[in-house]
mmCIF file of C-alpha atoms in Angstrom:
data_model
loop_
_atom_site.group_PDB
_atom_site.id
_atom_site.type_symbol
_atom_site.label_atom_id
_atom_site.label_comp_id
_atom_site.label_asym_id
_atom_site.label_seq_id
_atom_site.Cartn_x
_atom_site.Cartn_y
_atom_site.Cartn_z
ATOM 1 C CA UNK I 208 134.514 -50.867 204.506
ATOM 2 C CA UNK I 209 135.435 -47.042 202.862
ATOM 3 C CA UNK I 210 132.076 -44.816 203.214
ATOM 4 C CA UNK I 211 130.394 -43.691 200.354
ATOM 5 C CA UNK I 212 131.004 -39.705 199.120
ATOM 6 C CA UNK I 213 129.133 -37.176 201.559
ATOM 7 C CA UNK I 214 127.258 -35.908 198.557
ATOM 8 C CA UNK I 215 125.506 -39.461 197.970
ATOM 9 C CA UNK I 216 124.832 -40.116 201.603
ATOM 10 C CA UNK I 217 121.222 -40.837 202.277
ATOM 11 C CA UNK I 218 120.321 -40.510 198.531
ATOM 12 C CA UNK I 219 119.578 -43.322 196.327
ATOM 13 C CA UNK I 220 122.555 -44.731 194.142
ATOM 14 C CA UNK I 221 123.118 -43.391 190.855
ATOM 15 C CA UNK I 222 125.372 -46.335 189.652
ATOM 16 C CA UNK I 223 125.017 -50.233 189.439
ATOM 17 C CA UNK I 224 127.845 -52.512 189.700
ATOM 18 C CA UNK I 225 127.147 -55.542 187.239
ATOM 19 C CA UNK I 226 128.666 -59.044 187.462
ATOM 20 C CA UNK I 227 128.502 -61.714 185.297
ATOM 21 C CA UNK I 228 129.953 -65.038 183.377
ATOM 22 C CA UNK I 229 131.048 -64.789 180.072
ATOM 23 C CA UNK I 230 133.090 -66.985 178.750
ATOM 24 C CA UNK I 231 133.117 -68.826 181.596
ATOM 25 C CA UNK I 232 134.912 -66.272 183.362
ATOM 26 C CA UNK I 233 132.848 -63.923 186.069
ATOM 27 C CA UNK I 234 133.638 -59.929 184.946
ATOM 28 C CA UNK I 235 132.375 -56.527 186.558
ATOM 29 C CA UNK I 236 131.183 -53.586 185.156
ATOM 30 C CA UNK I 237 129.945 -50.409 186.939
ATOM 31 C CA UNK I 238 127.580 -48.317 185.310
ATOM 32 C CA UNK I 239 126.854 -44.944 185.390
ATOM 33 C CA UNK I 240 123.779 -42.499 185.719
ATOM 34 C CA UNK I 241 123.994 -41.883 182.065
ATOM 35 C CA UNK I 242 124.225 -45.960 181.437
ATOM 36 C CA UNK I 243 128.023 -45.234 180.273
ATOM 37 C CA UNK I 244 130.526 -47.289 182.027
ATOM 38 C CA UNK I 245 131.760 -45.779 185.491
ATOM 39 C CA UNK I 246 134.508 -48.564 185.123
ATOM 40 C CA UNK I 247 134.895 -51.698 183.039
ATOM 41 C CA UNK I 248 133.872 -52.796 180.511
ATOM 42 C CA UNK I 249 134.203 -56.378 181.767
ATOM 43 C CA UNK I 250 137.086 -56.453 184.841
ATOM 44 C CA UNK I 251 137.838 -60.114 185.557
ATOM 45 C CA UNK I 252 137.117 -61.677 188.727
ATOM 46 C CA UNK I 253 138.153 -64.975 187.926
ATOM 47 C CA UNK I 254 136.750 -68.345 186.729
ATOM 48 C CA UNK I 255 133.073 -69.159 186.917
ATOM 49 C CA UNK I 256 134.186 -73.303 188.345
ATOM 50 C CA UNK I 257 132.550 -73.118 191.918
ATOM 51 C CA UNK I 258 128.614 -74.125 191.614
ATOM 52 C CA UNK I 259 126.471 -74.220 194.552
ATOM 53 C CA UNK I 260 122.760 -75.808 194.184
ATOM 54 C CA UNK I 261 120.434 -72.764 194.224
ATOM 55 C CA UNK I 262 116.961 -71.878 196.043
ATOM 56 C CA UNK I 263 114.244 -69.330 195.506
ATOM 57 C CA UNK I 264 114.935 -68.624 198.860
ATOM 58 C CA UNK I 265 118.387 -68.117 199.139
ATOM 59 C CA UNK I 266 120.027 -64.221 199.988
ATOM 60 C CA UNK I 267 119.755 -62.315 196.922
ATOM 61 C CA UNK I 268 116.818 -64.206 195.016
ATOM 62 C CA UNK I 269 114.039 -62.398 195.583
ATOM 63 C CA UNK I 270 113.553 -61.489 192.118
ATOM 64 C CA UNK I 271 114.178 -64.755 190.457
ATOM 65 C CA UNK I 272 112.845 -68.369 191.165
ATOM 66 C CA UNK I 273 115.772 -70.512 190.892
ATOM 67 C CA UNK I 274 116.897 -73.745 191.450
ATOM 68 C CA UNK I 275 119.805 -76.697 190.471
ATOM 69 C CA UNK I 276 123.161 -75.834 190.149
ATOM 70 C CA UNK I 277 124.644 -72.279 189.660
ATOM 71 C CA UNK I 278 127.446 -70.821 189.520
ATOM 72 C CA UNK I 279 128.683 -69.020 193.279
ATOM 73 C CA UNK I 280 128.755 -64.794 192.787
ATOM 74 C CA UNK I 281 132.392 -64.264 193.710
ATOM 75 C CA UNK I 282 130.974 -61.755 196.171
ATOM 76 C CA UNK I 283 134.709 -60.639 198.010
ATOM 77 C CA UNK I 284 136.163 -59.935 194.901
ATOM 78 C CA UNK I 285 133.691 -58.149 193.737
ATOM 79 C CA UNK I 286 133.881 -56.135 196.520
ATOM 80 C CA UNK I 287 137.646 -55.363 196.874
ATOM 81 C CA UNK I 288 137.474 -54.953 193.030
ATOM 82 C CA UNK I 289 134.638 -52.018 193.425
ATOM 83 C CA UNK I 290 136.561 -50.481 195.931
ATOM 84 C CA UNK I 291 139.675 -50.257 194.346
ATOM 85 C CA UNK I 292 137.680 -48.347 191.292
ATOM 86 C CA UNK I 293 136.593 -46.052 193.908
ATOM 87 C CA UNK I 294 133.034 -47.499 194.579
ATOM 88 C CA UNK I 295 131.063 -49.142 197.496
ATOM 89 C CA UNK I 296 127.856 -51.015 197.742
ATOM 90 C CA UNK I 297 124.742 -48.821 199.183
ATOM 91 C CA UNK I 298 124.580 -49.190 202.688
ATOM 92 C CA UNK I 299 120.952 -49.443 202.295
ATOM 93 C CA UNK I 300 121.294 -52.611 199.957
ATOM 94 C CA UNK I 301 123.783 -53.942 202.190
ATOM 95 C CA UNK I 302 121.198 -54.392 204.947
ATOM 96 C CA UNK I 303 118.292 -55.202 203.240
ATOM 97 C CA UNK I 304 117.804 -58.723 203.926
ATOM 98 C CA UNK I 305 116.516 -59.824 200.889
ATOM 99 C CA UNK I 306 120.096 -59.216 199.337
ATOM 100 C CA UNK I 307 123.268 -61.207 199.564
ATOM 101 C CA UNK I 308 125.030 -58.051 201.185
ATOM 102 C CA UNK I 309 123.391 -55.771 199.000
ATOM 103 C CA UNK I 310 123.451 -57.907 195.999
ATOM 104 C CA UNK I 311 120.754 -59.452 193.862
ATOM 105 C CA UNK I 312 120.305 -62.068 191.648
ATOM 106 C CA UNK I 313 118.890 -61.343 188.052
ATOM 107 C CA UNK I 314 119.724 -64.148 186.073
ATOM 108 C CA UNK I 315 121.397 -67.417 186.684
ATOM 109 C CA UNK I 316 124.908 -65.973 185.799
ATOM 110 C CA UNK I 317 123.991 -62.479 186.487
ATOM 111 C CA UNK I 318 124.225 -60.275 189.643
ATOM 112 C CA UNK I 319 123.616 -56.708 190.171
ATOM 113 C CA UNK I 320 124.444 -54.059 193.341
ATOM 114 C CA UNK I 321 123.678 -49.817 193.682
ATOM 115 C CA UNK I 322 127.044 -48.293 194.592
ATOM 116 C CA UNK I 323 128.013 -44.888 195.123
ATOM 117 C CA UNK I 324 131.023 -43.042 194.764
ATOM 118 C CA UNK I 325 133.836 -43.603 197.607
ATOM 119 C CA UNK I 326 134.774 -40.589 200.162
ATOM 120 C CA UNK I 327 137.863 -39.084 199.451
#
């Protein structure tokens, strides 16, 4: 996994990546300090088909009691989607075990993750 930027090391992340379903299709945006869009608006990740029966206590559902069927975060994606815009989840997030690798659930089809900037 690329490192985040020296000059965001050890400092809180300025930008959110934000997945969703709409139109029963999961998309990504990343947004910036400024709430303007780092990257996106809405990059496709693929169809929302896979559910998975959800639990309050499940990785990543701290903030939200949930449970029944939901639709499954396509997490790796995600991921190699971020990177390729030049973003990576905070380390931080990443090992905070209340997070499903550093993301968390805000609404049945919604997910959220702090990323930084990639090192050149």
């Amino acid at each position: 996994m690329p490192e985040a930027h020296p000059a965001h090391s050890g400092l809180p992340a300025l930008y959110r990546a934000e997945v969703g379903v709409f139109r029963g299709r999961w998309t990504m945006s990343v947004i910036g300090p400024d709430l303007g869009m780092a990257a996106g608006p809405n990059i496709d990740l693929g169809p929302a088909e896979n559910l998975t029966m959800a639990s309050p206590d499940d990785p990543g559902r701290y903030l939200i009691a949930l449970s029944g069927k939901v639709p499954v975060l396509p997490r790796e994606e995600a991921v190699q989607v971020l990177e390729k815009h030049g973003f990576v989840i905070e380390p931080a997030a990443r090992n905070d075990a209340r997070t499903d690798h550093g993301w968390t659930q805000l609404a049945i089809t919604e997910w959220t993750a702090p990323c930084q900037p990639i090192s050149p």
